[in-house]
PDB file of C-alpha atoms in Angstrom:
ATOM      1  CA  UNK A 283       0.000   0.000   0.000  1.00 62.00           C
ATOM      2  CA  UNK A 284       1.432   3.563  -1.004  1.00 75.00           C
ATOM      3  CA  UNK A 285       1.831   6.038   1.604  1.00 86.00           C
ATOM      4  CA  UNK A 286      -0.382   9.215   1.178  1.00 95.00           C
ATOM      5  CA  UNK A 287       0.588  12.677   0.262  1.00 97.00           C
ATOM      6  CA  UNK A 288       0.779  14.341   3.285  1.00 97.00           C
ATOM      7  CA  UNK A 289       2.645  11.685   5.024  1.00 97.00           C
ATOM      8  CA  UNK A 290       5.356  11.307   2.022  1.00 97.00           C
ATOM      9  CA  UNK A 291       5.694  14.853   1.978  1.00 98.00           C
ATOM     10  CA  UNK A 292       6.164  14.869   5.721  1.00 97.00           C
ATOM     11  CA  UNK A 293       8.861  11.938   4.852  1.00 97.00           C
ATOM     12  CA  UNK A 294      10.776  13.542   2.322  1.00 97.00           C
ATOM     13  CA  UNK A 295      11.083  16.764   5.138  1.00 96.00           C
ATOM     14  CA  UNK A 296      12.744  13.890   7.312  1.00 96.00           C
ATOM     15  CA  UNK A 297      15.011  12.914   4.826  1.00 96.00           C
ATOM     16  CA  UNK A 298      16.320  16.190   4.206  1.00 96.00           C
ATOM     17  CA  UNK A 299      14.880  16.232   0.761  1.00 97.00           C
ATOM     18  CA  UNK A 300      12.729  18.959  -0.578  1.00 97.00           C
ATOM     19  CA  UNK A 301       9.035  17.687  -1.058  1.00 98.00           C
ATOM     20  CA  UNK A 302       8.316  18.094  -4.708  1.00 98.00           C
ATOM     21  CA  UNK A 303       4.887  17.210  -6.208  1.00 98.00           C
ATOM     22  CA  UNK A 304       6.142  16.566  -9.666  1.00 98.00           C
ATOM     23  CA  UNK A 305       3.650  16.478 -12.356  1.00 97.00           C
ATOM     24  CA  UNK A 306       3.500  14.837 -15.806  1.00 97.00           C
ATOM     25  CA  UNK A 307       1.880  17.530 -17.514  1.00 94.00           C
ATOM     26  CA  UNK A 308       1.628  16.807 -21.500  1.00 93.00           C
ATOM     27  CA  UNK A 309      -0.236  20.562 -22.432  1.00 92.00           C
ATOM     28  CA  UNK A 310      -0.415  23.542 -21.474  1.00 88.00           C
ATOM     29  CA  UNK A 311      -2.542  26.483 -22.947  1.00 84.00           C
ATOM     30  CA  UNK A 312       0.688  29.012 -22.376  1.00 84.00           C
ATOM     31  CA  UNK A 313       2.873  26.606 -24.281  1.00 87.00           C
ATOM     32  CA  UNK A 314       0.870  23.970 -25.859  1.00 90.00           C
ATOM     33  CA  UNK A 315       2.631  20.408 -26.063  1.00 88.00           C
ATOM     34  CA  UNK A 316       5.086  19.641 -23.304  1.00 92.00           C
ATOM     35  CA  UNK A 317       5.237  16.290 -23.677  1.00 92.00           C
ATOM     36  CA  UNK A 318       6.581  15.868 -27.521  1.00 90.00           C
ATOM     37  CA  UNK A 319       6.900  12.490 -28.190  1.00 89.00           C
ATOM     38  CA  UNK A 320       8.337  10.963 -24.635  1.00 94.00           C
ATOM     39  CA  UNK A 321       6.683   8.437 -22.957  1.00 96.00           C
ATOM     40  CA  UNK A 322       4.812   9.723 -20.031  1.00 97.00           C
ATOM     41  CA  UNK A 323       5.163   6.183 -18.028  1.00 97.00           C
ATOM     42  CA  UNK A 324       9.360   6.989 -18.365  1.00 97.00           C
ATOM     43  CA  UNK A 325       8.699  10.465 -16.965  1.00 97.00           C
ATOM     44  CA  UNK A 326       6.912   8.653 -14.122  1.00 98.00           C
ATOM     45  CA  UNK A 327       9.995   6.546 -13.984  1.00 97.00           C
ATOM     46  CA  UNK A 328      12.250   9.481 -13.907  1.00 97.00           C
ATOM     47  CA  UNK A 329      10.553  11.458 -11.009  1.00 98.00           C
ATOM     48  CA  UNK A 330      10.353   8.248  -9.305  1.00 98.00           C
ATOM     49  CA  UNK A 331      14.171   7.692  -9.408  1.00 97.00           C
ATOM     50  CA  UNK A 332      14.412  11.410  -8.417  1.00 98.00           C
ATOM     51  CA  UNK A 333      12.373  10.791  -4.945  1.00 97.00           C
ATOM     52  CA  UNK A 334       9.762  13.438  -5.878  1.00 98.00           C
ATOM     53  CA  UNK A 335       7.355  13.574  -2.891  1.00 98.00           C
ATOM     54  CA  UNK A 336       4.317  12.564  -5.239  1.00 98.00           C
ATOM     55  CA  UNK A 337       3.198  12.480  -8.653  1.00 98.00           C
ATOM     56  CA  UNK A 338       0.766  14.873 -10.432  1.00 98.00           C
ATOM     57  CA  UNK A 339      -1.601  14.422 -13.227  1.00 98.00           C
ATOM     58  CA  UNK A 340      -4.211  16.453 -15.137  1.00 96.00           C
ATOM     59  CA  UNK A 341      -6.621  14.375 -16.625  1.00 97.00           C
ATOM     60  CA  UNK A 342      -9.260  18.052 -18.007  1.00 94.00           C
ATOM     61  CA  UNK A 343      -9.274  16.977 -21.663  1.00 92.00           C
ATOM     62  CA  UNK A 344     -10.327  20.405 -23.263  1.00 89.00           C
ATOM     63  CA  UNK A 345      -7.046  23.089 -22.315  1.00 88.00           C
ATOM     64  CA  UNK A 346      -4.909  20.555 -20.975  1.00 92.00           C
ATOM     65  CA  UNK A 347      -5.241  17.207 -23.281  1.00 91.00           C
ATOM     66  CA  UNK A 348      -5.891  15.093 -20.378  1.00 93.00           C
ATOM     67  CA  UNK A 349      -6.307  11.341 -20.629  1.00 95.00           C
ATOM     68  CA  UNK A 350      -8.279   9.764 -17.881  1.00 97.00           C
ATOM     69  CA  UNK A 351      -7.073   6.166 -18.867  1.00 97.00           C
ATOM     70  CA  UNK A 352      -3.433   7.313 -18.389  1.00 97.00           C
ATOM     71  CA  UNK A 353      -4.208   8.460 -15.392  1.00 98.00           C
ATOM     72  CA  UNK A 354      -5.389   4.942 -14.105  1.00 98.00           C
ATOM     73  CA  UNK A 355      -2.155   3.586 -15.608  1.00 97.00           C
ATOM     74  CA  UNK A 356       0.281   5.944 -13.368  1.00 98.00           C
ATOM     75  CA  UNK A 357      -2.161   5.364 -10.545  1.00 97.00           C
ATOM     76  CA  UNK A 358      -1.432   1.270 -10.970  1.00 97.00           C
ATOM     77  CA  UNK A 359       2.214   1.853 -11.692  1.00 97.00           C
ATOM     78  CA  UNK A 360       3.335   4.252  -9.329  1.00 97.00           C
ATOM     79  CA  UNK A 361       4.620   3.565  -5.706  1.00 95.00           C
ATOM     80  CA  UNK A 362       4.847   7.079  -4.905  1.00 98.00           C
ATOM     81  CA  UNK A 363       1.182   8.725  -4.234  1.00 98.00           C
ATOM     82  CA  UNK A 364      -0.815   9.871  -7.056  1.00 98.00           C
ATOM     83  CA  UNK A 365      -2.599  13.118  -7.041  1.00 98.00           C
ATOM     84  CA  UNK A 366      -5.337  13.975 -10.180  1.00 98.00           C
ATOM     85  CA  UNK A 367      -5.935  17.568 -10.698  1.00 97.00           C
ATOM     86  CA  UNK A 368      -9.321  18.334 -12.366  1.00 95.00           C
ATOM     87  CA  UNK A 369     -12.208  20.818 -12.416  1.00 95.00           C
ATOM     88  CA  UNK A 370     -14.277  18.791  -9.660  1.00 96.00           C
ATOM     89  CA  UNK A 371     -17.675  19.613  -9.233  1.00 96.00           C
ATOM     90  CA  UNK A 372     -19.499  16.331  -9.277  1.00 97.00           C
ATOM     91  CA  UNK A 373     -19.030  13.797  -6.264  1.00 97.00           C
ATOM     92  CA  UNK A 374     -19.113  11.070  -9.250  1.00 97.00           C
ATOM     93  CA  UNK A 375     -16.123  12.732 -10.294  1.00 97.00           C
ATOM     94  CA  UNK A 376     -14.619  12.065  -6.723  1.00 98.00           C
ATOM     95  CA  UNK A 377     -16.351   7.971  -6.888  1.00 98.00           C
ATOM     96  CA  UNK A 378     -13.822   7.972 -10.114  1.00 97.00           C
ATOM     97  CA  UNK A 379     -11.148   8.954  -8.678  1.00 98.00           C
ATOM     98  CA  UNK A 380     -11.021   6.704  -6.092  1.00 97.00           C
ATOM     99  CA  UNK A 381     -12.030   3.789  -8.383  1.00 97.00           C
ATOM    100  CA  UNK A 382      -8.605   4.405 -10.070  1.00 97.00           C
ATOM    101  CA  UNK A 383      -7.068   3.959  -7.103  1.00 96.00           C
ATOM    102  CA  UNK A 384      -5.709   7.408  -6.735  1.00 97.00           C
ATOM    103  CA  UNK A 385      -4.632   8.715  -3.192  1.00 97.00           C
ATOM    104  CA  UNK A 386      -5.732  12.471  -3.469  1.00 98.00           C
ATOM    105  CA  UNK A 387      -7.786  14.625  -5.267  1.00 98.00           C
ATOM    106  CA  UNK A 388      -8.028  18.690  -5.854  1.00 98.00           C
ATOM    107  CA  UNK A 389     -10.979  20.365  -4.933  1.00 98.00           C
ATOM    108  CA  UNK A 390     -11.056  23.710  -6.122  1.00 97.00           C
ATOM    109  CA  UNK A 391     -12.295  26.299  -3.611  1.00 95.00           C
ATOM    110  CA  UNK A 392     -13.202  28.862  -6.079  1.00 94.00           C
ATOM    111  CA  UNK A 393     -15.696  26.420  -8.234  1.00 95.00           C
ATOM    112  CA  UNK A 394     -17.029  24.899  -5.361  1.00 96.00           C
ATOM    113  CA  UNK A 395     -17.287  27.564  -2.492  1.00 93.00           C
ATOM    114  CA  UNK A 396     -19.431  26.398   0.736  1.00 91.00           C
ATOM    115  CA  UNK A 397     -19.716  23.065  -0.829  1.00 95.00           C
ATOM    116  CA  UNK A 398     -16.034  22.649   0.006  1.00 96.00           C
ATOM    117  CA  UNK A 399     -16.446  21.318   2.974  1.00 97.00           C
ATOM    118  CA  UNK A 400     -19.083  18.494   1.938  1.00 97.00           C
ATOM    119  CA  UNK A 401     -16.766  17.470  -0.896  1.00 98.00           C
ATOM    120  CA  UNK A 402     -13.848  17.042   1.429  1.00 98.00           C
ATOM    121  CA  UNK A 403     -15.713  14.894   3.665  1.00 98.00           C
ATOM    122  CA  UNK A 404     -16.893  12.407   0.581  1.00 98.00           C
ATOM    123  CA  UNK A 405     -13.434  12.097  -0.613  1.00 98.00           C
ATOM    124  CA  UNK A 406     -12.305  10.692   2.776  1.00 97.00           C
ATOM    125  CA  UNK A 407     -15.026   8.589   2.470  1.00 97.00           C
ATOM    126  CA  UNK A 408     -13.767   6.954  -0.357  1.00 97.00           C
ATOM    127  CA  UNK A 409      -9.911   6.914   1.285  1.00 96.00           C
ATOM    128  CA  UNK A 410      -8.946   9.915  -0.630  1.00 97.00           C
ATOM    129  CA  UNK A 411      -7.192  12.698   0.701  1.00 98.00           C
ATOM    130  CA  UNK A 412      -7.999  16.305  -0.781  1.00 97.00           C
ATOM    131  CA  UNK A 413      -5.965  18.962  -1.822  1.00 98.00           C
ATOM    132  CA  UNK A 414      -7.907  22.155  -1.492  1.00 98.00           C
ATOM    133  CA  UNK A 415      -6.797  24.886  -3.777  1.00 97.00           C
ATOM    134  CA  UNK A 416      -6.964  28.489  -2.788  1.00 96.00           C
ATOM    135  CA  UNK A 417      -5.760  31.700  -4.494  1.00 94.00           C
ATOM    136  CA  UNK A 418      -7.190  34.348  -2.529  1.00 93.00           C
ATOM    137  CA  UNK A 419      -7.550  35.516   1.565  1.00 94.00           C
ATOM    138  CA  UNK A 420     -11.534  34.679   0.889  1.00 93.00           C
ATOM    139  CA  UNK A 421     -10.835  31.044  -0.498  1.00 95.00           C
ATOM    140  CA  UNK A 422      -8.493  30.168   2.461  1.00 96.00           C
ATOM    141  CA  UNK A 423     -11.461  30.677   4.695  1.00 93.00           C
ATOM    142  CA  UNK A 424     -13.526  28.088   2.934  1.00 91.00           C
ATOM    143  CA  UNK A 425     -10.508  25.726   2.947  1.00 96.00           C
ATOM    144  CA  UNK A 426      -9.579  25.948   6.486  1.00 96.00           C
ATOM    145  CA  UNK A 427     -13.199  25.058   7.769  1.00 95.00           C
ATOM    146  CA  UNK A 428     -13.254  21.755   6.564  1.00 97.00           C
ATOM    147  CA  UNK A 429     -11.385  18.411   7.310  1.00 97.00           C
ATOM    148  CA  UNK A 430      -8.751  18.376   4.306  1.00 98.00           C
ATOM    149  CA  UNK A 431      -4.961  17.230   5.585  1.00 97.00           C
ATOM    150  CA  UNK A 432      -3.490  19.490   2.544  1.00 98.00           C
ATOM    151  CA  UNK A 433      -4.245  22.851   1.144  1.00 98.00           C
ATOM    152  CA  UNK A 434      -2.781  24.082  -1.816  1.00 98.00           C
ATOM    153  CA  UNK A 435      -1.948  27.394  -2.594  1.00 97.00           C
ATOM    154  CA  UNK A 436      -2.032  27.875  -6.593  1.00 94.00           C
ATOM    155  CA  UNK A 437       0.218  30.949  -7.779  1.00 93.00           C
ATOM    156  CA  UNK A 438      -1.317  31.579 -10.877  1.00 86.00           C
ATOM    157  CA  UNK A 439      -5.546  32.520 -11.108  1.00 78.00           C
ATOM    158  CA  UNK A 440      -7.444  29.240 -12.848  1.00 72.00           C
ATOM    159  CA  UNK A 441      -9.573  31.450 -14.858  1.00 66.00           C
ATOM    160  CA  UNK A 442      -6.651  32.711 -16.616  1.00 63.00           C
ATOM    161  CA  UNK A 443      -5.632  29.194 -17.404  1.00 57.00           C
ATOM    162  CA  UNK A 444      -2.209  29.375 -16.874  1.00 55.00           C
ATOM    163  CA  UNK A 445      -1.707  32.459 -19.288  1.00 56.00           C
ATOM    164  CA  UNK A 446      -0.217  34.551 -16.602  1.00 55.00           C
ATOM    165  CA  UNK A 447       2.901  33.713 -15.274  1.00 60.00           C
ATOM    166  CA  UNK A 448       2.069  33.301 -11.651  1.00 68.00           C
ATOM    167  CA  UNK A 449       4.222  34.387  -8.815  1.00 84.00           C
ATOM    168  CA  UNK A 450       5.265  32.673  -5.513  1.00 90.00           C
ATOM    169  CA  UNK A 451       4.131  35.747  -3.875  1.00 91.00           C
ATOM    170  CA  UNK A 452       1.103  34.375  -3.462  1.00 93.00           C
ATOM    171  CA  UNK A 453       2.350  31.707  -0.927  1.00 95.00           C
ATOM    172  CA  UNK A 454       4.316  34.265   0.298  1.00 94.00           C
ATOM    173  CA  UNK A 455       1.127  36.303   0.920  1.00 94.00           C
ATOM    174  CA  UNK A 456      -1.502  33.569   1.600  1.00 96.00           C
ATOM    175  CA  UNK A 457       0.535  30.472   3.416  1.00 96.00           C
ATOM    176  CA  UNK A 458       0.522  32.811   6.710  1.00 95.00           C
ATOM    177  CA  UNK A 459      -3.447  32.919   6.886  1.00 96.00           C
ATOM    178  CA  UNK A 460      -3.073  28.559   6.741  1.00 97.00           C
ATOM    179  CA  UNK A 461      -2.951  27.068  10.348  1.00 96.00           C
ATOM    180  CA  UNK A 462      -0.042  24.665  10.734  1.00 93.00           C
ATOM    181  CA  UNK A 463      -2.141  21.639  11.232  1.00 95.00           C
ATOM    182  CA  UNK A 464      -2.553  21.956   7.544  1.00 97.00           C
ATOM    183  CA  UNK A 465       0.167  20.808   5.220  1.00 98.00           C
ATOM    184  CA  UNK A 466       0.589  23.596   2.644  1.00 98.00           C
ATOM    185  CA  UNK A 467       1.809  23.168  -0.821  1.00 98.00           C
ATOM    186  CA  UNK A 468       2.748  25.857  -3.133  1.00 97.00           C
ATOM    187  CA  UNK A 469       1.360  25.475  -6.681  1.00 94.00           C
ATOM    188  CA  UNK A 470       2.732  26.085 -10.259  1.00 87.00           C
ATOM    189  CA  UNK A 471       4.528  29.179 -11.192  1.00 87.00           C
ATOM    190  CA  UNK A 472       7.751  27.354  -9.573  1.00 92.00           C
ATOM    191  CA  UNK A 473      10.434  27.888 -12.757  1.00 92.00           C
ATOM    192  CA  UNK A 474      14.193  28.116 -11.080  1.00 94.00           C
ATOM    193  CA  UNK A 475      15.453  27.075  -7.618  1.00 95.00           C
ATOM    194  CA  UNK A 476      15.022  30.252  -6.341  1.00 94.00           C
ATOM    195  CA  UNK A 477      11.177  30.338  -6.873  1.00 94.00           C
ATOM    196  CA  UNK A 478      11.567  26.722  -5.252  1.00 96.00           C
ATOM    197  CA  UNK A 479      13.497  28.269  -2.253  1.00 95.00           C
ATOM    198  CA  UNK A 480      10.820  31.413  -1.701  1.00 94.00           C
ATOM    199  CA  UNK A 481       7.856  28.337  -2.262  1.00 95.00           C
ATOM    200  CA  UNK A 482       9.153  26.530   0.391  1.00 96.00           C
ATOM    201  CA  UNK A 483      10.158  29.161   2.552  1.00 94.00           C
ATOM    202  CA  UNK A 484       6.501  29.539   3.476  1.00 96.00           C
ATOM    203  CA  UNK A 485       4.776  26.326   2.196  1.00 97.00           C
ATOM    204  CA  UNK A 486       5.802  22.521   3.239  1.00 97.00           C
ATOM    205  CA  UNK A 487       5.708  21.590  -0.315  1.00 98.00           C
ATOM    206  CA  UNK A 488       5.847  22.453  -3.878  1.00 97.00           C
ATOM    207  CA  UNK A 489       4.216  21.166  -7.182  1.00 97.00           C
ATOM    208  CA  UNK A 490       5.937  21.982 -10.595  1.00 96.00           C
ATOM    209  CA  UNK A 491       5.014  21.118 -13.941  1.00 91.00           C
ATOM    210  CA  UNK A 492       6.112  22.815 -16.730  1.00 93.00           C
ATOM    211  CA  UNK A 493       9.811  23.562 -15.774  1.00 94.00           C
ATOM    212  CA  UNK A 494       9.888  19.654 -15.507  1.00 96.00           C
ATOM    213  CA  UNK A 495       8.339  18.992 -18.716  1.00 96.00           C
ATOM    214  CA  UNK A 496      10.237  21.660 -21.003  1.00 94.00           C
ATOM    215  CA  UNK A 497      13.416  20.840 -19.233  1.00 93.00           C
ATOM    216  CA  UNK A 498      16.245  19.403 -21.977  1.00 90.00           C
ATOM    217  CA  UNK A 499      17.623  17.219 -19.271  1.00 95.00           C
ATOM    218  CA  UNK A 500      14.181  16.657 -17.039  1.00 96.00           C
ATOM    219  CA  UNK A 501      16.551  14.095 -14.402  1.00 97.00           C
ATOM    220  CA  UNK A 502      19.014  16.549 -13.772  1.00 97.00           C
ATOM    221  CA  UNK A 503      16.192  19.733 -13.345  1.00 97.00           C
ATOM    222  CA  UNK A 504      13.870  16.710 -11.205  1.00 98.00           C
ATOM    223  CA  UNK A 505      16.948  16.453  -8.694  1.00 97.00           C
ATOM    224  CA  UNK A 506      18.451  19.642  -8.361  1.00 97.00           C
ATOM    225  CA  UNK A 507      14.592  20.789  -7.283  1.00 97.00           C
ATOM    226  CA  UNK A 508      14.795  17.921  -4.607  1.00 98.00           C
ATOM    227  CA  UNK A 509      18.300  17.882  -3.390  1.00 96.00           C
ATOM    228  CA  UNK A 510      19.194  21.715  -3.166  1.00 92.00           C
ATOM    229  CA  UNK A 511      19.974  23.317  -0.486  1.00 89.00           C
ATOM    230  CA  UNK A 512      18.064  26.038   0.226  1.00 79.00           C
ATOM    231  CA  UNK A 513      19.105  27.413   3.495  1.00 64.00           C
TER     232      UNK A 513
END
């Protein structure tokens, strides 16, 4: 049995490791195809090898060229924990997830608002811990009434999709409104080690995508975000 997000990420802090969420991310509407013609299963393999905290995977078809059956294949072949990013707002959507034997889901605090709470409380139902995502003061205080383990602060604003840059000032801004009984992970946005060292200068964790997936050399960027030394 894999061991869930928050308690990897917790792991990885033990080992002296930064916790990286590293995503397989094969579009995105800023810079269209990021995944070429790789294999996303040897990316897997790769940020496996790399002791990445957990793995990350969009499976929204329509701006991000998801692929929900790929998703249940790095859920099966991963033994690091799985998270799917989507635009939840069905509990069927949540029933799936766990059926592919995923460990955590994202529930987005802006789309669902005071239904937050109850959607947090059916994905630990079904064994699934939730990543709620917040981008503003007003979403944290949704996201820190309910029972999630794991909040995540995205950098960039969803309705944009992706087309502005994002900053890790948001963490910087929003991770001190989180209680600590939370673990906090700072979302996307993340480009260089410095970004990395201002992320987790506030948050316990990060999750990167696209400087993964457009690196030349994506083993090399995949440890140097893990092993640095940011102090």
């Amino acid at each position: 049995m894999r061991t869930d997000l928050s308690s990897m990420i917790r792991k990885r802090k033990e080992e002296k490791l930064n916790p990286v969420v590293a995503e397989i991310k094969v579009h995105s509407p800023k810079f269209g195809d990021l995944l070429g013609k790789r294999d996303p299963i040897e990316i897997l393999k790769t940020y496996e090898s790399c002791r990445v905290a957990g793995i990350s995977y969009i499976t929204e078809r329509k701006h991000f060229k998801g692929d929900f059956e790929l998703f249940k294949r790095i859920c099966k072949l991963s033994h690091l924990p799985v998270l799917r990013k989507d635009f939840v707002t069905s509990k069927v959507e949540i029933e799936r997830t766990a059926e592919a034997e995923a460990d955590a889901v994202l529930l987005i605090a802006r789309i669902l608002k005071d239904k937050t709470a109850e959607f947090v409380d059916f994905a630990l139902e079904h064994g699934l811990e939730s990543v709620v995502e917040v981008h503003s003061e007003k979403e944290v205080e949704f996201a820190v009434e309910t029972n999630t383990p794991i909040i995540g602060i995205n950098n960039r604003d969803i309705s944009k999709l992706e087309k502005d840059g994002g900053s890790v000032e948001v963490t910087k801004k929003l991770a001190k409104l989180i209680p600590r009984r939370f673990v906090r992970i700072s979302e996307s946005g993340i480009a260089n080690l410095n970004d990395l060292k201002i992320a987790l200068s506030y948050a316990d964790a990060a999750l990167v995508g696209t400087a993964f997936m457009k690196a030349d050399r994506v083993e090399d960027v995949v440890r140097s975000f893990v092993e640095a030394k940011l102090c």
